[in-house]
Amino acid sequence: MQEPVKRVCHVDFVGQQGTDKTTILINQVMDAAYANYVWPSSLVLSSYVWHHREQFKGKTALEVGAGTSLTSLVLAKLEGVDAPRVITTDLNSAVSVMKDCFRLNKIAFSTAPAADKRQWLRALPWGDLTAVKTLVDDVRREWGAPIDVILGSDTFYDPADFEKLLVTVSYLIHRHNADCRFITAYQERSAKRSIQFLLDKWSLQCRVLPKDDAWFDEERFTDEYTDDSDQDDENTLPPRVTVHSGSLSSVFLLEISAKNN
């Protein structure tokens, strides 16, 4: 049996003036299962977080279905006394993928609750409310603060998982922090898919966040992109993460929160 092809790639995030920049390394498996690959939705969500990083200062963020953990790594690279605390989660089978990507970026993490660590990595199966309650208790005990924001990319991929995910989100909002919100990047694959019934069932509401040209440069993540100012970096870094041109246009950014009664 042929071994899957593994390749280290990088993603650059650049400020509007071109002076502020961070680089994330990702270990991809090119014919991968869901967790081992950077999907277009992940590029959109991580770009949003990077360009709105001031909003995450002093906050506690939970990434669900993290896989290669691109969004968590963007937050983990932020420094200072008000740098966010981040809990990066996925299925148990994907925890090793998350660890590899954190180690590749030389970012320290803990797999057990620890007050002195800003980065926690752990398994969190969607719909498992016992696991969610344990997570909430750990966060309250060790950090003395609630989870402020949930992040996830391509979390609405398999319809069989939609309700499990929203049960988890609903618990965190309605039983833990009413001000918590879930920001997720969603790639539309079928116009017949809808989560409105489930949102109503679990007393949640959803709005679309604009994908603004000011913070998202779609061309930058395509094969066609070239920039002479990046040439020196390209000579020392592994290849860029790229996606097919046009695949990013079908990605939408959603914010899910408690339903207003």
PDB file of N, CA and C in Angstrom, residues 42-94:
ATOM      1  N   SER A  42     -10.771  27.197   5.955  1.00  0.00           N
ATOM      2  CA  SER A  42      -9.771  27.489   6.976  1.00  0.00           C
ATOM      3  C   SER A  42      -8.974  28.746   6.635  1.00  0.00           C
ATOM      4  N   LEU A  43      -8.704  28.944   5.364  1.00  0.00           N
ATOM      5  CA  LEU A  43      -7.990  30.150   4.932  1.00  0.00           C
ATOM      6  C   LEU A  43      -8.830  31.403   5.168  1.00  0.00           C
ATOM      7  N   VAL A  44     -10.134  31.291   4.948  1.00  0.00           N
ATOM      8  CA  VAL A  44     -11.015  32.432   5.174  1.00  0.00           C
ATOM      9  C   VAL A  44     -11.117  32.751   6.660  1.00  0.00           C
ATOM     10  N   LEU A  45     -11.370  31.744   7.487  1.00  0.00           N
ATOM     11  CA  LEU A  45     -11.532  31.980   8.924  1.00  0.00           C
ATOM     12  C   LEU A  45     -10.241  32.511   9.551  1.00  0.00           C
ATOM     13  N   SER A  46      -9.128  31.907   9.223  1.00  0.00           N
ATOM     14  CA  SER A  46      -7.861  32.353   9.812  1.00  0.00           C
ATOM     15  C   SER A  46      -7.508  33.774   9.363  1.00  0.00           C
ATOM     16  N   SER A  47      -7.849  34.118   8.125  1.00  0.00           N
ATOM     17  CA  SER A  47      -7.629  35.494   7.654  1.00  0.00           C
ATOM     18  C   SER A  47      -8.496  36.473   8.436  1.00  0.00           C
ATOM     19  N   TYR A  48      -9.727  36.088   8.676  1.00  0.00           N
ATOM     20  CA  TYR A  48     -10.629  36.946   9.466  1.00  0.00           C
ATOM     21  C   TYR A  48     -10.050  37.177  10.867  1.00  0.00           C
ATOM     22  N   VAL A  49      -9.609  36.100  11.496  1.00  0.00           N
ATOM     23  CA  VAL A  49      -9.069  36.201  12.847  1.00  0.00           C
ATOM     24  C   VAL A  49      -7.809  37.058  12.860  1.00  0.00           C
ATOM     25  N   TRP A  50      -6.943  36.869  11.874  1.00  0.00           N
ATOM     26  CA  TRP A  50      -5.706  37.655  11.814  1.00  0.00           C
ATOM     27  C   TRP A  50      -5.999  39.144  11.697  1.00  0.00           C
ATOM     28  N   HIS A  51      -6.870  39.507  10.783  1.00  0.00           N
ATOM     29  CA  HIS A  51      -7.130  40.926  10.531  1.00  0.00           C
ATOM     30  C   HIS A  51      -8.024  41.564  11.593  1.00  0.00           C
ATOM     31  N   HIS A  52      -8.690  40.738  12.413  1.00  0.00           N
ATOM     32  CA  HIS A  52      -9.499  41.260  13.524  1.00  0.00           C
ATOM     33  C   HIS A  52      -8.905  40.827  14.859  1.00  0.00           C
ATOM     34  N   ARG A  53      -7.605  40.633  14.890  1.00  0.00           N
ATOM     35  CA  ARG A  53      -6.952  40.064  16.073  1.00  0.00           C
ATOM     36  C   ARG A  53      -7.098  40.929  17.320  1.00  0.00           C
ATOM     37  N   GLU A  54      -7.296  42.239  17.144  1.00  0.00           N
ATOM     38  CA  GLU A  54      -7.496  43.112  18.305  1.00  0.00           C
ATOM     39  C   GLU A  54      -8.732  42.694  19.093  1.00  0.00           C
ATOM     40  N   GLN A  55      -9.738  42.131  18.403  1.00  0.00           N
ATOM     41  CA  GLN A  55     -10.974  41.715  19.063  1.00  0.00           C
ATOM     42  C   GLN A  55     -10.764  40.503  19.972  1.00  0.00           C
ATOM     43  N   PHE A  56      -9.678  39.784  19.759  1.00  0.00           N
ATOM     44  CA  PHE A  56      -9.444  38.557  20.506  1.00  0.00           C
ATOM     45  C   PHE A  56      -8.489  38.750  21.692  1.00  0.00           C
ATOM     46  N   LYS A  57      -7.980  39.962  21.853  1.00  0.00           N
ATOM     47  CA  LYS A  57      -7.074  40.213  22.968  1.00  0.00           C
ATOM     48  C   LYS A  57      -7.780  40.011  24.302  1.00  0.00           C
ATOM     49  N   GLY A  58      -7.130  39.285  25.203  1.00  0.00           N
ATOM     50  CA  GLY A  58      -7.692  39.033  26.517  1.00  0.00           C
ATOM     51  C   GLY A  58      -8.841  38.047  26.527  1.00  0.00           C
ATOM     52  N   LYS A  59      -9.155  37.431  25.386  1.00  0.00           N
ATOM     53  CA  LYS A  59     -10.282  36.512  25.284  1.00  0.00           C
ATOM     54  C   LYS A  59      -9.824  35.052  25.400  1.00  0.00           C
ATOM     55  N   THR A  60     -10.798  34.196  25.641  1.00  0.00           N
ATOM     56  CA  THR A  60     -10.573  32.757  25.617  1.00  0.00           C
ATOM     57  C   THR A  60     -11.315  32.188  24.421  1.00  0.00           C
ATOM     58  N   ALA A  61     -10.583  31.552  23.520  1.00  0.00           N
ATOM     59  CA  ALA A  61     -11.156  31.029  22.279  1.00  0.00           C
ATOM     60  C   ALA A  61     -11.090  29.512  22.264  1.00  0.00           C
ATOM     61  N   LEU A  62     -12.118  28.902  21.725  1.00  0.00           N
ATOM     62  CA  LEU A  62     -12.188  27.457  21.538  1.00  0.00           C
ATOM     63  C   LEU A  62     -12.328  27.169  20.053  1.00  0.00           C
ATOM     64  N   GLU A  63     -11.373  26.428  19.482  1.00  0.00           N
ATOM     65  CA  GLU A  63     -11.535  25.991  18.098  1.00  0.00           C
ATOM     66  C   GLU A  63     -12.034  24.558  18.090  1.00  0.00           C
ATOM     67  N   VAL A  64     -13.096  24.307  17.336  1.00  0.00           N
ATOM     68  CA  VAL A  64     -13.663  22.966  17.209  1.00  0.00           C
ATOM     69  C   VAL A  64     -13.350  22.430  15.813  1.00  0.00           C
ATOM     70  N   GLY A  65     -13.129  21.114  15.722  1.00  0.00           N
ATOM     71  CA  GLY A  65     -12.795  20.515  14.428  1.00  0.00           C
ATOM     72  C   GLY A  65     -11.557  21.134  13.829  1.00  0.00           C
ATOM     73  N   ALA A  66     -10.525  21.343  14.647  1.00  0.00           N
ATOM     74  CA  ALA A  66      -9.386  22.171  14.253  1.00  0.00           C
ATOM     75  C   ALA A  66      -8.521  21.560  13.164  1.00  0.00           C
ATOM     76  N   GLY A  67      -8.328  20.238  13.178  1.00  0.00           N
ATOM     77  CA  GLY A  67      -7.472  19.620  12.167  1.00  0.00           C
ATOM     78  C   GLY A  67      -6.059  20.184  12.197  1.00  0.00           C
ATOM     79  N   THR A  68      -5.635  20.815  11.107  1.00  0.00           N
ATOM     80  CA  THR A  68      -4.291  21.391  11.038  1.00  0.00           C
ATOM     81  C   THR A  68      -4.143  22.664  11.872  1.00  0.00           C
ATOM     82  N   SER A  69      -5.226  23.121  12.480  1.00  0.00           N
ATOM     83  CA  SER A  69      -5.188  24.154  13.535  1.00  0.00           C
ATOM     84  C   SER A  69      -4.726  25.521  13.051  1.00  0.00           C
ATOM     85  N   LEU A  70      -4.963  25.850  11.800  1.00  0.00           N
ATOM     86  CA  LEU A  70      -4.460  27.112  11.256  1.00  0.00           C
ATOM     87  C   LEU A  70      -4.969  28.316  12.044  1.00  0.00           C
ATOM     88  N   THR A  71      -6.259  28.334  12.350  1.00  0.00           N
ATOM     89  CA  THR A  71      -6.829  29.478  13.074  1.00  0.00           C
ATOM     90  C   THR A  71      -6.269  29.576  14.485  1.00  0.00           C
ATOM     91  N   SER A  72      -6.163  28.452  15.175  1.00  0.00           N
ATOM     92  CA  SER A  72      -5.589  28.452  16.522  1.00  0.00           C
ATOM     93  C   SER A  72      -4.141  28.931  16.503  1.00  0.00           C
ATOM     94  N   LEU A  73      -3.401  28.535  15.488  1.00  0.00           N
ATOM     95  CA  LEU A  73      -1.996  28.927  15.393  1.00  0.00           C
ATOM     96  C   LEU A  73      -1.852  30.435  15.171  1.00  0.00           C
ATOM     97  N   VAL A  74      -2.772  31.027  14.415  1.00  0.00           N
ATOM     98  CA  VAL A  74      -2.759  32.481  14.238  1.00  0.00           C
ATOM     99  C   VAL A  74      -2.904  33.166  15.592  1.00  0.00           C
ATOM    100  N   LEU A  75      -3.855  32.714  16.405  1.00  0.00           N
ATOM    101  CA  LEU A  75      -4.062  33.297  17.728  1.00  0.00           C
ATOM    102  C   LEU A  75      -2.882  33.002  18.649  1.00  0.00           C
ATOM    103  N   ALA A  76      -2.327  31.795  18.551  1.00  0.00           N
ATOM    104  CA  ALA A  76      -1.222  31.401  19.421  1.00  0.00           C
ATOM    105  C   ALA A  76       0.035  32.223  19.162  1.00  0.00           C
ATOM    106  N   LYS A  77       0.149  32.789  17.967  1.00  0.00           N
ATOM    107  CA  LYS A  77       1.327  33.599  17.633  1.00  0.00           C
ATOM    108  C   LYS A  77       1.245  35.016  18.202  1.00  0.00           C
ATOM    109  N   LEU A  78       0.056  35.403  18.658  1.00  0.00           N
ATOM    110  CA  LEU A  78      -0.088  36.738  19.236  1.00  0.00           C
ATOM    111  C   LEU A  78       0.610  36.775  20.587  1.00  0.00           C
ATOM    112  N   GLU A  79       1.259  37.885  20.878  1.00  0.00           N
ATOM    113  CA  GLU A  79       2.057  38.001  22.092  1.00  0.00           C
ATOM    114  C   GLU A  79       1.559  39.150  22.958  1.00  0.00           C
ATOM    115  N   GLY A  80       2.094  39.208  24.175  1.00  0.00           N
ATOM    116  CA  GLY A  80       1.741  40.290  25.094  1.00  0.00           C
ATOM    117  C   GLY A  80       0.920  39.776  26.262  1.00  0.00           C
ATOM    118  N   VAL A  81       0.752  40.638  27.268  1.00  0.00           N
ATOM    119  CA  VAL A  81       0.048  40.226  28.479  1.00  0.00           C
ATOM    120  C   VAL A  81      -1.427  39.950  28.210  1.00  0.00           C
ATOM    121  N   ASP A  82      -1.969  40.548  27.155  1.00  0.00           N
ATOM    122  CA  ASP A  82      -3.381  40.339  26.832  1.00  0.00           C
ATOM    123  C   ASP A  82      -3.564  39.382  25.656  1.00  0.00           C
ATOM    124  N   ALA A  83      -2.553  38.566  25.368  1.00  0.00           N
ATOM    125  CA  ALA A  83      -2.683  37.571  24.293  1.00  0.00           C
ATOM    126  C   ALA A  83      -3.803  36.599  24.648  1.00  0.00           C
ATOM    127  N   PRO A  84      -4.556  36.140  23.661  1.00  0.00           N
ATOM    128  CA  PRO A  84      -5.691  35.247  23.952  1.00  0.00           C
ATOM    129  C   PRO A  84      -5.247  33.881  24.440  1.00  0.00           C
ATOM    130  N   ARG A  85      -6.119  33.248  25.207  1.00  0.00           N
ATOM    131  CA  ARG A  85      -5.951  31.841  25.564  1.00  0.00           C
ATOM    132  C   ARG A  85      -6.733  31.017  24.540  1.00  0.00           C
ATOM    133  N   VAL A  86      -6.171  29.890  24.122  1.00  0.00           N
ATOM    134  CA  VAL A  86      -6.767  29.124  23.035  1.00  0.00           C
ATOM    135  C   VAL A  86      -6.849  27.644  23.398  1.00  0.00           C
ATOM    136  N   ILE A  87      -8.025  27.064  23.192  1.00  0.00           N
ATOM    137  CA  ILE A  87      -8.221  25.628  23.357  1.00  0.00           C
ATOM    138  C   ILE A  87      -8.479  25.054  21.971  1.00  0.00           C
ATOM    139  N   THR A  88      -7.591  24.217  21.503  1.00  0.00           N
ATOM    140  CA  THR A  88      -7.671  23.651  20.159  1.00  0.00           C
ATOM    141  C   THR A  88      -8.167  22.212  20.272  1.00  0.00           C
ATOM    142  N   THR A  89      -9.269  21.904  19.596  1.00  0.00           N
ATOM    143  CA  THR A  89      -9.899  20.594  19.765  1.00  0.00           C
ATOM    144  C   THR A  89     -10.284  19.962  18.435  1.00  0.00           C
ATOM    145  N   ASP A  90     -10.408  18.653  18.477  1.00  0.00           N
ATOM    146  CA  ASP A  90     -10.920  17.868  17.351  1.00  0.00           C
ATOM    147  C   ASP A  90     -11.199  16.470  17.896  1.00  0.00           C
ATOM    148  N   LEU A  91     -11.515  15.544  17.022  1.00  0.00           N
ATOM    149  CA  LEU A  91     -11.662  14.159  17.432  1.00  0.00           C
ATOM    150  C   LEU A  91     -10.332  13.628  17.948  1.00  0.00           C
ATOM    151  N   ASN A  92     -10.383  12.599  18.768  1.00  0.00           N
ATOM    152  CA  ASN A  92      -9.167  12.034  19.334  1.00  0.00           C
ATOM    153  C   ASN A  92      -8.179  11.615  18.243  1.00  0.00           C
ATOM    154  N   SER A  93      -8.706  11.140  17.115  1.00  0.00           N
ATOM    155  CA  SER A  93      -7.849  10.680  16.011  1.00  0.00           C
ATOM    156  C   SER A  93      -7.068  11.816  15.364  1.00  0.00           C
ATOM    157  N   ALA A  94      -7.484  13.057  15.600  1.00  0.00           N
ATOM    158  CA  ALA A  94      -6.823  14.209  14.976  1.00  0.00           C
ATOM    159  C   ALA A  94      -5.899  14.953  15.930  1.00  0.00           C
TER     160      ALA A  94
END
